[in-house]
Each structure stands twice: as C-alpha cells, then as structure tokens.
Coordinates of C-alpha atoms in Angstrom, one line a residue:
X1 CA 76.4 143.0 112.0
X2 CA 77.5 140.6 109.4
X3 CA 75.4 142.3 107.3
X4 CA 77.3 146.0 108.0
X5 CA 80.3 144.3 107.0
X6 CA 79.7 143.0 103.6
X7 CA 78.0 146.2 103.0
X8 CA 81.0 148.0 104.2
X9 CA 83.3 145.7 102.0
X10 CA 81.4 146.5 98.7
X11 CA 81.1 150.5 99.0
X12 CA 84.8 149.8 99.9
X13 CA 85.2 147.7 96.1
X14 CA 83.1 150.8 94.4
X15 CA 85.3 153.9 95.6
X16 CA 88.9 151.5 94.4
X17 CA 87.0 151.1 91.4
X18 CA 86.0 154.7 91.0
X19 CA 89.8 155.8 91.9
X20 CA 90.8 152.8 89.3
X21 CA 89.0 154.6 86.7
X22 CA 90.7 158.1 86.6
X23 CA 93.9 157.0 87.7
X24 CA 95.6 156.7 84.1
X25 CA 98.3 159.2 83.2
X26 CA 100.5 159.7 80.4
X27 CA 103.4 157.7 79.9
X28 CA 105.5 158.7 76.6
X29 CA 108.0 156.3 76.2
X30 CA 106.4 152.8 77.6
X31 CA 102.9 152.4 76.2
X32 CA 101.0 149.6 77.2
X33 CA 98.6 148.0 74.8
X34 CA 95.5 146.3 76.6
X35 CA 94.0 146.8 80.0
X36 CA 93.0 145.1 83.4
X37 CA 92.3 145.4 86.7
X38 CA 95.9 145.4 87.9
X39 CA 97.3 145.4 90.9
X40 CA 96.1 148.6 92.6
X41 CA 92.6 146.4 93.0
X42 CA 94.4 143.3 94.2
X43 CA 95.9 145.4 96.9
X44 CA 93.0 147.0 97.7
X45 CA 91.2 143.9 97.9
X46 CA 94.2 142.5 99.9
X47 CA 93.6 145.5 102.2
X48 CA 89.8 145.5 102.3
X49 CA 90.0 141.3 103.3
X50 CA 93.3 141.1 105.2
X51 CA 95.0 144.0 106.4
X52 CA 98.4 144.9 105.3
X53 CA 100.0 141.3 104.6
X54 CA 96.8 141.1 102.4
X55 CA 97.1 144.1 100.7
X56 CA 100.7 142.8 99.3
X57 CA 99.3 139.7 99.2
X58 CA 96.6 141.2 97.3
X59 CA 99.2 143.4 94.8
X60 CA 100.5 140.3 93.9
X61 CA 97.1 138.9 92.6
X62 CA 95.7 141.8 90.8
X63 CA 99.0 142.0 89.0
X64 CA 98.6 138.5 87.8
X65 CA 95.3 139.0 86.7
X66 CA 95.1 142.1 85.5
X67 CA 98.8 143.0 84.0
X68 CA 98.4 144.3 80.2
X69 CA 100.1 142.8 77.3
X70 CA 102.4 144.5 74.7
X71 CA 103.8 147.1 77.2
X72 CA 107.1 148.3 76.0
X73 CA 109.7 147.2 78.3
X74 CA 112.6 148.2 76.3
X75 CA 113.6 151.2 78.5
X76 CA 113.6 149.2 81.4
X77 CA 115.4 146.3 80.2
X78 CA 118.6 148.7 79.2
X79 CA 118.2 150.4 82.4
X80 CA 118.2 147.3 84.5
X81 CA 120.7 145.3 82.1
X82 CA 123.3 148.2 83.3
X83 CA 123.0 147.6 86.8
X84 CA 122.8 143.9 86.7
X85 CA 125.9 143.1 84.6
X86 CA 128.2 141.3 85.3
X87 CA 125.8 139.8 87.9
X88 CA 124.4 136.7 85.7
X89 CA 120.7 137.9 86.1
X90 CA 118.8 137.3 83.1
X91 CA 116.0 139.7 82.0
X92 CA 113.5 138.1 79.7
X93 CA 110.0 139.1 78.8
X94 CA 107.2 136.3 79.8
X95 CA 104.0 135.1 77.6
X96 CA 101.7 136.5 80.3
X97 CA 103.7 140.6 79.1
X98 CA 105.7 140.6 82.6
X99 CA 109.3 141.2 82.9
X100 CA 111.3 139.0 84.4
X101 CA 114.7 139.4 86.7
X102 CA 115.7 135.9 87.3
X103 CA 118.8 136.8 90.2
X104 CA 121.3 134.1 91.0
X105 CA 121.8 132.7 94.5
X106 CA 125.4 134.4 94.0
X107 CA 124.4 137.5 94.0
X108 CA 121.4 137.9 96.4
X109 CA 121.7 135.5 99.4
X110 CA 124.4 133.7 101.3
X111 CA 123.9 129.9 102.2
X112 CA 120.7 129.5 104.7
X113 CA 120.6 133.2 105.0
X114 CA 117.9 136.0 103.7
X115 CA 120.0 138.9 104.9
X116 CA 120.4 140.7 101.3
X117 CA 124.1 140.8 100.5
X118 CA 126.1 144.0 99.4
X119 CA 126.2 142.7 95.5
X120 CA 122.4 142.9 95.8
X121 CA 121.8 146.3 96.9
X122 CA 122.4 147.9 93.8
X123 CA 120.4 145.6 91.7
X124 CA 117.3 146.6 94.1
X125 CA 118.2 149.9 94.2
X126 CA 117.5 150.3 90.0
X127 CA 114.8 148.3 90.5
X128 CA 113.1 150.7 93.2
X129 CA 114.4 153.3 91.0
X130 CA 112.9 152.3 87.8
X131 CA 109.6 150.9 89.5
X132 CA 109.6 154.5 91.1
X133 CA 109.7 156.3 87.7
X134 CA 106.8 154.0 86.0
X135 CA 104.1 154.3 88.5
X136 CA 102.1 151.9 86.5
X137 CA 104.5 149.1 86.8
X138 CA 104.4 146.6 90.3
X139 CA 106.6 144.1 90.9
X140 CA 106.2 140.8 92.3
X141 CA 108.6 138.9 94.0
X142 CA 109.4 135.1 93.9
X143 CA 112.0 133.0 96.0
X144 CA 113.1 129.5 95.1
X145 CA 115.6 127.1 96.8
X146 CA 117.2 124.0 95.5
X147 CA 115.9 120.5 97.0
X148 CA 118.5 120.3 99.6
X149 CA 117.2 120.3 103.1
X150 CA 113.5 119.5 104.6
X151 CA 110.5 121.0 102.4
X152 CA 109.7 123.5 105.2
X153 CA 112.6 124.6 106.0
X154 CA 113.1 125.8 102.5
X155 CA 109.7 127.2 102.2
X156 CA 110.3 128.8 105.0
X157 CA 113.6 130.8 103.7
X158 CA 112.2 131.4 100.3
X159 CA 109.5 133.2 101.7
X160 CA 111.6 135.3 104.0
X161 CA 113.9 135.6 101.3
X162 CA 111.4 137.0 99.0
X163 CA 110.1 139.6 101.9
X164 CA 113.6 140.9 102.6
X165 CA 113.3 141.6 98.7
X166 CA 110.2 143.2 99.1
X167 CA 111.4 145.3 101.9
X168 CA 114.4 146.4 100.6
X169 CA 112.3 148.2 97.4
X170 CA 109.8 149.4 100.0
X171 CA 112.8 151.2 102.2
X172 CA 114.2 152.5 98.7
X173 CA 110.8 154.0 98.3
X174 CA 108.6 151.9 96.6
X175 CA 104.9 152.1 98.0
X176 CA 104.6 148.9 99.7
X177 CA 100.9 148.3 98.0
X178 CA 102.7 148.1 94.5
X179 CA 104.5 145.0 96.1
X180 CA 104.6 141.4 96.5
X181 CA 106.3 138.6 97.7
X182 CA 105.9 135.1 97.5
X183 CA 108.4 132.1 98.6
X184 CA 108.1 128.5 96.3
X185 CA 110.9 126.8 98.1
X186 CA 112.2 124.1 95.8
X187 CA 108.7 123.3 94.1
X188 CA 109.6 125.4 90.7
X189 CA 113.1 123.7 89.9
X190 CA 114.9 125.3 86.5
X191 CA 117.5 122.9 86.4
X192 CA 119.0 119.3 87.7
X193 CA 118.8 119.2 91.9
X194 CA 120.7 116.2 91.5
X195 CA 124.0 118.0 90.1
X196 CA 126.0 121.2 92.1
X197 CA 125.4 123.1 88.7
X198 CA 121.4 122.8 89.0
X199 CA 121.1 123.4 92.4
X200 CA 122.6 126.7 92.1
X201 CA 120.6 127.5 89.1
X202 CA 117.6 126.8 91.6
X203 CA 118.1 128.6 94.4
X204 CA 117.5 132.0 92.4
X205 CA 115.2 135.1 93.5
X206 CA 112.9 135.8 90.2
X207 CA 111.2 139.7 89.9
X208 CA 108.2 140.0 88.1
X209 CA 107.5 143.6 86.5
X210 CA 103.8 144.0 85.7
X211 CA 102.7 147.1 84.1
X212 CA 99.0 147.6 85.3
X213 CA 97.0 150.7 83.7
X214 CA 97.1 151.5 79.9
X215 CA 99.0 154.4 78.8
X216 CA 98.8 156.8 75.8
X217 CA 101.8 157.6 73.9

C-alpha cells in the first residue's frame, strides 16, 4: 500500500514536470533572464503532499526556490506605484529578483484586527490585476506585527492577516495555486519596538512578486 503511494506520488511529480516544460509563453514587455522550478512545482508538490493548504503552502516554496533573476519589473512597479500612492508602501526590488510591496499597518489592518480595511482594497485589487495579466508572476505574502502582546498571539494575527491577503487576490481572481501566505509575527522587526515610530514601521504586510518561467522578448 505504501508502496502504491509513493508510486502514485512520483508519476504525479513526472506529468507537473512534463506540464512545467511546455508551459512558457511569450511575454513582450517583462522578460525574465534565468530559469527555475517556480512556483507552479511548489504548488503541485504542496498539493501532491498536503492537500490545498499545501499546495499554497507549496506556491510559496517553489517561488523561493525557483524565481528567475533579471526579470523586468519596470511595468509593474509604475503600475503598482499608481495605486499605492499616497499610501506609504514602498516597492523595492530584492537580491533574490522578487518584488517587494512592503504595506503599512495604516493602510491594511486596524489594531488586533485582519479584517482588510477599505484603503486596502484597491491596492489588492492592482495587485490581482497585474498578477492576472503576467501569468508567470506569483506572489507571496508575509505578515509581521510589532513586539507588543504575547508571541502567539501575534503569530497568530500575522498569519490570519496574511491569509485575508491571500484571499482577497484569490476572490479578485487570482488562481489560488499562484498564492502564498505566511505570518512572522514580530520575529522579522524593520525598526525600533521599543519607540511608537518602530512599532508601526513593524506591523507592516510585505508582497513578494516572483516571476517563475523564462520569457522571450
């Protein structure tokens, strides 16, 4: 029986990777320089190992593994930098060749809540939008809190925090598998915990864009 499983398991592995393999498509304006295994393998893993929560689970970790570097991120960044100003979100591109929305606590959550407030919907909504019109790009989502309160409790809400991101882009259409979400609750601090200013900077939702397949020009 075990057997039957495992065998089930790898055929399982060898039709994602066949899929993987012709699943590149043209992509004009955002080429992508490099390859991996990206997150359509995480999330099939995820879902081959542990159901649905694994397959996001599992989007998350193919994107971190597998996310190209040198992708062109320019017409996303002006496309996102419209809807988020005036918001203080910060859009930066990482070492690893993510994209990063780092979202302020006054925009996306009220205190001890992960009920998405109405300034946030229209961030998420050009996120979903743009993550809808590059179908090689996943996003993975990231909640912190500040160090105020017990160390589960604030786990606790930064993960919920971080699924009611995830949701929200899956409601605006986003294919769930192309999605993430993870909660740090106040282990990744930016700034001081010990000052009002810090905490704030710390209780922060980040986005991580990942593009995933390599794309001729």
């Amino acid at each position: 029986m075990m057997n039957a499983k495992i065998m089930t398991r790898v055929s399982a592995l060898a039709v994602v990777g066949a899929l993987l393999a012709g699943c590149a498509t043209e992509q004009g304006t955002n080429t992508a320089v490099g390859t991996g295994v990206g997150a359509g393998t995480g999330a099939a893993l995820g879902a081959i190992f542990g159901g649905g929560k694994g397959a996001a689970i599992g989007a998350g970790v193919g994107a971190a593994v597998g996310g190209v570097t040198g992708y062109n991120w320019q017409n996303i960044k002006n496309k996102l930098g419209g809807a988020t100003k005036g918001t203080g979100t910060q859009i930066t591109e990482q070492p690893d060749g993510s994209l990063k929305l780092n979202i302020p606590s006054s925009v996306t959550f009220d205190t001890n809540s992960y009920a998405i407030k109405p300034s946030f919907a229209p961030v998420l909504s050009q996120v979903a939008q743009t993550l809808n019109q590059n179908p090689e790009v996943v996003a993975q989502v990231v909640g912190h809190t500040d160090s105020t309160g017990q160390p589960a409790y604030n786990q606790t809400l930064s993960v919920n925090r971080a699924q009611s991101v995830a949701q929200q882009l899956a409601t605006d259409g986003v294919a769930p598998q192309r999605l993430s979400a993870t909660g740090m609750g106040a282990n990744q601090p930016i700034a001081d915990n010990n000052t009002e200013t810090g905490r704030a900077q710390n209780r922060r939702v980040e986005i991580y864009l990942r593009a995933t397949a390599q794309h001729a020009q």
